[in-house]
Amino acid sequence: MKYQKGFTLVEVLVVAALMGFMSLVLIRNFGQSRLDLNEAANIVLADVRAMQTKVISGAQYASLIRCGYGIERNSTTTYRLYAGPTPSNNNTNCTSYDRNYNSSGAIGSRDVQIELKNLKDSTRLEFKTTFNDIYFEPIEPKVYINSSFVLTNPAERITIGIIGQACNATNCKSICV
């Protein structure tokens, strides 16, 4: 019998198909994890800007003038957009209200949840740090961090990262307000 050296066509095709499939899976996972982090940070940033825009434009919510609009962290993967209470006596005096999210109390003094949102891809991404309520109030306009307006306060940082990994330049994004 005469033996021939080499691979059969079937063996070559099987190896090529396996390598192609593995390469596709690796490339897809590598590119998507970075894209989802950027996209999640951009969505949260857009929501912060939307709350600012509502205040600057004097937008009403549920046909009522509001003392302001805010954003608060609800859990490691969710956050709440909310409208502040209605001003007392239908004027613009909102100084007596707490600017952190509060859904209890008299009807006019309650904050109203606009939307409870999940982070994009909340199975892989989370808020890495707790952040204080961020509240935007019209007239001047002012930004309240944890119901406090002080010009010397440092910026509030919202950090989003991959679950189970420590933050570094590639797997976390921060938004400063």
Tab-separated table of N, CA, C and O in Angstrom, residues 69-150:
chain	number	residue	atom	x	y	z
A	69	TYR	N	-36.425	69.667	37.809
A	69	TYR	CA	-36.344	68.287	37.326
A	69	TYR	C	-35.045	67.685	37.821
A	69	TYR	O	-34.037	68.384	37.946
A	70	GLY	N	-35.074	66.372	38.082
A	70	GLY	CA	-33.883	65.752	38.634
A	70	GLY	C	-33.653	64.335	38.153
A	70	GLY	O	-34.459	63.753	37.426
A	71	ILE	N	-32.520	63.810	38.608
A	71	ILE	CA	-32.123	62.435	38.314
A	71	ILE	C	-31.548	61.853	39.603
A	71	ILE	O	-30.832	62.547	40.337
A	72	GLU	N	-31.923	60.615	39.903
A	72	GLU	CA	-31.386	59.956	41.092
A	72	GLU	C	-31.092	58.498	40.800
A	72	GLU	O	-31.765	57.875	39.988
A	73	ARG	N	-30.083	57.973	41.467
A	73	ARG	CA	-29.720	56.559	41.331
A	73	ARG	C	-30.694	55.747	42.157
A	73	ARG	O	-30.877	55.992	43.342
A	74	ASN	N	-31.332	54.780	41.543
A	74	ASN	CA	-32.310	53.934	42.227
A	74	ASN	C	-31.670	52.630	42.716
A	74	ASN	O	-31.968	52.166	43.805
A	75	SER	N	-30.805	52.037	41.901
A	75	SER	CA	-30.084	50.814	42.272
A	75	SER	C	-28.780	50.800	41.484
A	75	SER	O	-28.453	51.765	40.810
A	76	THR	N	-28.051	49.695	41.547
A	76	THR	CA	-26.778	49.630	40.828
A	76	THR	C	-26.968	49.627	39.311
A	76	THR	O	-26.021	49.889	38.574
A	77	THR	N	-28.176	49.333	38.842
A	77	THR	CA	-28.401	49.283	37.394
A	77	THR	C	-29.564	50.151	36.935
A	77	THR	O	-29.873	50.175	35.750
A	78	THR	N	-30.239	50.857	37.833
A	78	THR	CA	-31.377	51.700	37.434
A	78	THR	C	-31.236	53.111	37.994
A	78	THR	O	-30.599	53.330	39.029
A	79	TYR	N	-31.858	54.050	37.291
A	79	TYR	CA	-31.907	55.432	37.756
A	79	TYR	C	-33.267	56.016	37.405
A	79	TYR	O	-33.965	55.525	36.536
A	80	ARG	N	-33.647	57.042	38.124
A	80	ARG	CA	-34.972	57.638	37.998
A	80	ARG	C	-34.856	59.081	37.515
A	80	ARG	O	-34.059	59.849	38.034
A	81	LEU	N	-35.667	59.438	36.550
A	81	LEU	CA	-35.849	60.819	36.131
A	81	LEU	C	-37.134	61.301	36.794
A	81	LEU	O	-38.134	60.590	36.767
A	82	TYR	N	-37.101	62.477	37.404
A	82	TYR	CA	-38.293	62.926	38.118
A	82	TYR	C	-38.532	64.419	37.957
A	82	TYR	O	-37.620	65.187	37.672
A	83	ALA	N	-39.804	64.775	38.109
A	83	ALA	CA	-40.225	66.172	38.104
A	83	ALA	C	-40.433	66.582	39.546
A	83	ALA	O	-41.017	65.840	40.338
A	84	GLY	N	-39.971	67.771	39.886
A	84	GLY	CA	-40.125	68.262	41.247
A	84	GLY	C	-41.575	68.589	41.555
A	84	GLY	O	-42.461	68.463	40.707
A	85	PRO	N	-41.825	69.022	42.779
A	85	PRO	CA	-43.197	69.340	43.173
A	85	PRO	C	-43.706	70.590	42.461
A	85	PRO	O	-42.943	71.304	41.818
A	86	THR	N	-44.994	70.840	42.599
A	86	THR	CA	-45.564	72.072	42.060
A	86	THR	C	-45.307	73.188	43.058
A	86	THR	O	-45.306	72.958	44.275
A	87	PRO	N	-45.072	74.412	42.580
A	87	PRO	CA	-44.803	75.525	43.506
A	87	PRO	C	-46.002	75.783	44.420
A	87	PRO	O	-47.141	75.572	44.044
A	88	SER	N	-45.705	76.269	45.614
A	88	SER	CA	-46.782	76.579	46.555
A	88	SER	C	-47.563	77.799	46.069
A	88	SER	O	-46.989	78.739	45.515
A	89	ASN	N	-48.847	77.764	46.225
A	89	ASN	CA	-49.743	78.875	45.858
A	89	ASN	C	-49.600	79.306	44.401
A	89	ASN	O	-49.741	80.475	44.081
A	90	ASN	N	-49.255	78.371	43.534
A	90	ASN	CA	-49.116	78.636	42.100
A	90	ASN	C	-48.164	79.778	41.773
A	90	ASN	O	-48.293	80.441	40.758
A	91	ASN	N	-47.245	80.065	42.679
A	91	ASN	CA	-46.201	81.035	42.332
A	91	ASN	C	-44.902	80.264	42.154
A	91	ASN	O	-44.889	79.048	42.084
A	92	THR	N	-43.805	80.948	42.062
A	92	THR	CA	-42.544	80.266	41.794
A	92	THR	C	-41.715	80.049	43.056
A	92	THR	O	-40.518	79.877	42.975
A	93	ASN	N	-42.340	80.054	44.225
A	93	ASN	CA	-41.607	79.859	45.465
A	93	ASN	C	-41.428	78.363	45.742
A	93	ASN	O	-42.342	77.697	46.183
A	94	CYS	N	-40.244	77.890	45.506
A	94	CYS	CA	-39.938	76.466	45.736
A	94	CYS	C	-38.873	76.287	46.803
A	94	CYS	O	-38.315	75.209	46.949
A	95	THR	N	-38.586	77.337	47.539
A	95	THR	CA	-37.465	77.289	48.473
A	95	THR	C	-37.675	76.335	49.633
A	95	THR	O	-36.710	75.856	50.220
A	96	SER	N	-38.908	76.033	49.998
A	96	SER	CA	-39.150	75.195	51.175
A	96	SER	C	-39.101	73.702	50.868
A	96	SER	O	-39.190	72.889	51.777
A	97	TYR	N	-38.951	73.316	49.623
A	97	TYR	CA	-38.992	71.900	49.255
A	97	TYR	C	-37.614	71.265	49.264
A	97	TYR	O	-36.618	71.889	48.910
A	98	ASP	N	-37.589	70.000	49.649
A	98	ASP	CA	-36.377	69.190	49.547
A	98	ASP	C	-36.187	68.839	48.078
A	98	ASP	O	-37.125	68.447	47.401
A	99	ARG	N	-35.003	68.972	47.571
A	99	ARG	CA	-34.765	68.742	46.150
A	99	ARG	C	-34.354	67.313	45.827
A	99	ARG	O	-34.147	66.978	44.679
A	100	ASN	N	-34.226	66.464	46.834
A	100	ASN	CA	-33.998	65.040	46.584
A	100	ASN	C	-35.330	64.381	46.277
A	100	ASN	O	-36.380	64.854	46.694
A	101	TYR	N	-35.271	63.248	45.573
A	101	TYR	CA	-36.512	62.573	45.185
A	101	TYR	C	-37.313	62.185	46.416
A	101	TYR	O	-36.804	61.580	47.342
A	102	ASN	N	-38.593	62.570	46.427
A	102	ASN	CA	-39.481	62.270	47.535
A	102	ASN	C	-40.869	62.033	46.967
A	102	ASN	O	-41.497	62.953	46.455
A	103	SER	N	-41.362	60.805	47.055
A	103	SER	CA	-42.664	60.468	46.486
A	103	SER	C	-43.767	60.454	47.533
A	103	SER	O	-44.875	60.024	47.260
A	104	SER	N	-43.475	60.925	48.742
A	104	SER	CA	-44.503	60.939	49.784
A	104	SER	C	-44.807	62.378	50.183
A	104	SER	O	-44.161	63.315	49.743
A	105	GLY	N	-45.788	62.545	51.036
A	105	GLY	CA	-46.176	63.869	51.504
A	105	GLY	C	-47.448	64.337	50.828
A	105	GLY	O	-48.108	63.596	50.115
A	106	ALA	N	-47.776	65.593	51.073
A	106	ALA	CA	-48.982	66.169	50.474
A	106	ALA	C	-48.837	66.174	48.955
A	106	ALA	O	-47.725	66.237	48.418
A	107	ILE	N	-49.947	66.111	48.253
A	107	ILE	CA	-49.917	65.949	46.796
A	107	ILE	C	-49.085	67.019	46.113
A	107	ILE	O	-48.289	66.734	45.246
A	108	GLY	N	-49.213	68.254	46.476
A	108	GLY	CA	-48.444	69.318	45.814
A	108	GLY	C	-46.966	69.288	46.118
A	108	GLY	O	-46.162	69.859	45.389
A	109	SER	N	-46.573	68.627	47.226
A	109	SER	CA	-45.161	68.615	47.605
A	109	SER	C	-44.435	67.360	47.154
A	109	SER	O	-43.264	67.176	47.444
A	110	ARG	N	-45.116	66.475	46.425
A	110	ARG	CA	-44.488	65.231	45.972
A	110	ARG	C	-43.717	65.441	44.681
A	110	ARG	O	-44.112	66.221	43.825
A	111	ASP	N	-42.652	64.688	44.563
A	111	ASP	CA	-41.971	64.583	43.279
A	111	ASP	C	-42.685	63.516	42.469
A	111	ASP	O	-43.255	62.581	43.030
A	112	VAL	N	-42.644	63.651	41.161
A	112	VAL	CA	-43.328	62.704	40.288
A	112	VAL	C	-42.293	62.000	39.422
A	112	VAL	O	-41.489	62.655	38.754
A	113	GLN	N	-42.319	60.671	39.464
A	113	GLN	CA	-41.404	59.907	38.619
A	113	GLN	C	-41.824	60.050	37.161
A	113	GLN	O	-42.956	59.778	36.804
A	114	ILE	N	-40.894	60.498	36.335
A	114	ILE	CA	-41.145	60.568	34.897
A	114	ILE	C	-40.845	59.215	34.278
A	114	ILE	O	-41.630	58.689	33.495
A	115	GLU	N	-39.702	58.651	34.672
A	115	GLU	CA	-39.318	57.357	34.105
A	115	GLU	C	-38.274	56.695	34.989
A	115	GLU	O	-37.373	57.359	35.509
A	116	LEU	N	-38.406	55.388	35.162
A	116	LEU	CA	-37.396	54.579	35.828
A	116	LEU	C	-36.666	53.827	34.727
A	116	LEU	O	-37.272	53.052	34.003
A	117	LYS	N	-35.366	54.086	34.580
A	117	LYS	CA	-34.625	53.556	33.445
A	117	LYS	C	-33.559	52.568	33.881
A	117	LYS	O	-32.924	52.751	34.926
A	118	ASN	N	-33.357	51.553	33.072
A	118	ASN	CA	-32.254	50.612	33.251
A	118	ASN	C	-31.065	51.086	32.438
A	118	ASN	O	-31.240	51.656	31.363
A	119	LEU	N	-29.864	50.810	32.948
A	119	LEU	CA	-28.682	51.041	32.128
A	119	LEU	C	-28.753	50.148	30.899
A	119	LEU	O	-29.257	49.019	30.972
A	120	LYS	N	-28.249	50.618	29.791
A	120	LYS	CA	-28.172	49.769	28.606
A	120	LYS	C	-27.295	48.576	28.942
A	120	LYS	O	-26.227	48.739	29.508
A	121	ASP	N	-27.752	47.392	28.606
A	121	ASP	CA	-27.046	46.143	28.915
A	121	ASP	C	-26.776	46.023	30.412
A	121	ASP	O	-25.641	45.838	30.848
A	122	SER	N	-27.840	46.127	31.212
A	122	SER	CA	-27.699	46.091	32.666
A	122	SER	C	-27.279	44.725	33.203
A	122	SER	O	-27.034	44.578	34.386
A	123	THR	N	-27.176	43.726	32.329
A	123	THR	CA	-26.650	42.437	32.776
A	123	THR	C	-25.123	42.465	32.834
A	123	THR	O	-24.524	41.619	33.483
A	124	ARG	N	-24.508	43.440	32.156
A	124	ARG	CA	-23.040	43.534	32.158
A	124	ARG	C	-22.514	44.852	32.693
A	124	ARG	O	-21.336	44.965	32.988
A	125	LEU	N	-23.374	45.873	32.815
A	125	LEU	CA	-22.925	47.194	33.257
A	125	LEU	C	-23.649	47.607	34.533
A	125	LEU	O	-24.779	47.193	34.778
A	126	GLU	N	-22.982	48.448	35.340
A	126	GLU	CA	-23.568	48.935	36.590
A	126	GLU	C	-22.995	50.304	36.928
A	126	GLU	O	-21.969	50.714	36.378
A	127	PHE	N	-23.675	51.012	37.843
A	127	PHE	CA	-23.112	52.228	38.410
A	127	PHE	C	-22.047	51.786	39.404
A	127	PHE	O	-22.315	50.999	40.319
A	128	LYS	N	-20.837	52.262	39.229
A	128	LYS	CA	-19.737	51.843	40.093
A	128	LYS	C	-19.732	52.583	41.423
A	128	LYS	O	-19.177	52.101	42.401
A	129	THR	N	-20.310	53.767	41.449
A	129	THR	CA	-20.372	54.535	42.683
A	129	THR	C	-21.796	55.025	42.887
A	129	THR	O	-22.562	55.164	41.938
A	130	THR	N	-22.128	55.278	44.131
A	130	THR	CA	-23.405	55.906	44.437
A	130	THR	C	-23.256	57.390	44.127
A	130	THR	O	-22.248	57.994	44.472
A	131	PHE	N	-24.244	57.948	43.462
A	131	PHE	CA	-24.191	59.393	43.257
A	131	PHE	C	-25.417	60.036	43.902
A	131	PHE	O	-26.463	59.429	44.033
A	132	ASN	N	-25.236	61.268	44.353
A	132	ASN	CA	-26.309	62.017	45.000
A	132	ASN	C	-27.338	62.447	43.966
A	132	ASN	O	-27.045	62.517	42.771
A	133	ASP	N	-28.539	62.774	44.456
A	133	ASP	CA	-29.560	63.310	43.567
A	133	ASP	C	-29.042	64.594	42.916
A	133	ASP	O	-28.423	65.425	43.578
A	134	ILE	N	-29.301	64.720	41.637
A	134	ILE	CA	-28.914	65.914	40.876
A	134	ILE	C	-30.220	66.578	40.456
A	134	ILE	O	-31.057	65.953	39.799
A	135	TYR	N	-30.401	67.824	40.851
A	135	TYR	CA	-31.673	68.507	40.648
A	135	TYR	C	-31.420	69.859	39.984
A	135	TYR	O	-30.560	70.626	40.419
A	136	PHE	N	-32.164	70.137	38.954
A	136	PHE	CA	-32.036	71.390	38.218
A	136	PHE	C	-33.267	72.241	38.501
A	136	PHE	O	-34.395	71.791	38.323
A	137	GLU	N	-33.041	73.474	38.950
A	137	GLU	CA	-34.146	74.361	39.305
A	137	GLU	C	-34.137	75.585	38.397
A	137	GLU	O	-33.078	76.147	38.120
A	138	PRO	N	-35.324	75.998	37.936
A	138	PRO	CA	-35.376	77.135	37.012
A	138	PRO	C	-35.146	78.479	37.706
A	138	PRO	O	-34.785	78.535	38.856
A	139	ILE	N	-35.412	79.460	36.986
A	139	ILE	CA	-35.290	80.870	37.282
A	139	ILE	C	-33.860	81.313	37.011
A	139	ILE	O	-33.626	82.006	36.053
A	140	GLU	N	-32.878	80.881	37.815
A	140	GLU	CA	-31.531	81.400	37.603
A	140	GLU	C	-30.716	80.675	36.553
A	140	GLU	O	-29.956	81.370	35.904
A	141	PRO	N	-30.708	79.513	36.208
A	141	PRO	CA	-31.028	78.226	36.831
A	141	PRO	C	-29.911	77.756	37.761
A	141	PRO	O	-28.772	78.168	37.617
A	142	LYS	N	-30.265	76.862	38.658
A	142	LYS	CA	-29.321	76.346	39.647
A	142	LYS	C	-29.269	74.825	39.561
A	142	LYS	O	-30.239	74.187	39.184
A	143	VAL	N	-28.117	74.286	39.967
A	143	VAL	CA	-27.950	72.833	40.057
A	143	VAL	C	-27.758	72.494	41.532
A	143	VAL	O	-26.851	73.005	42.179
A	144	TYR	N	-28.625	71.639	42.040
A	144	TYR	CA	-28.547	71.188	43.424
A	144	TYR	C	-28.014	69.764	43.443
A	144	TYR	O	-28.503	68.911	42.715
A	145	ILE	N	-27.006	69.532	44.267
A	145	ILE	CA	-26.460	68.201	44.478
A	145	ILE	C	-26.837	67.797	45.902
A	145	ILE	O	-26.472	68.481	46.856
A	146	ASN	N	-27.585	66.712	46.032
A	146	ASN	CA	-28.065	66.259	47.341
A	146	ASN	C	-28.798	67.390	48.070
A	146	ASN	O	-28.552	67.647	49.237
A	147	SER	N	-29.654	68.085	47.338
A	147	SER	CA	-30.505	69.164	47.859
A	147	SER	C	-29.713	70.363	48.351
A	147	SER	O	-30.211	71.167	49.122
A	148	SER	N	-28.486	70.514	47.887
A	148	SER	CA	-27.650	71.623	48.337
A	148	SER	C	-27.085	72.376	47.139
A	148	SER	O	-26.538	71.777	46.212
A	149	PHE	N	-27.207	73.705	47.186
A	149	PHE	CA	-26.621	74.546	46.148
A	149	PHE	C	-25.506	75.372	46.766
A	149	PHE	O	-25.749	76.282	47.557
A	150	VAL	N	-24.279	75.022	46.460
A	150	VAL	CA	-23.113	75.762	46.914
A	150	VAL	C	-22.157	75.822	45.732
A	150	VAL	O	-21.814	74.785	45.155
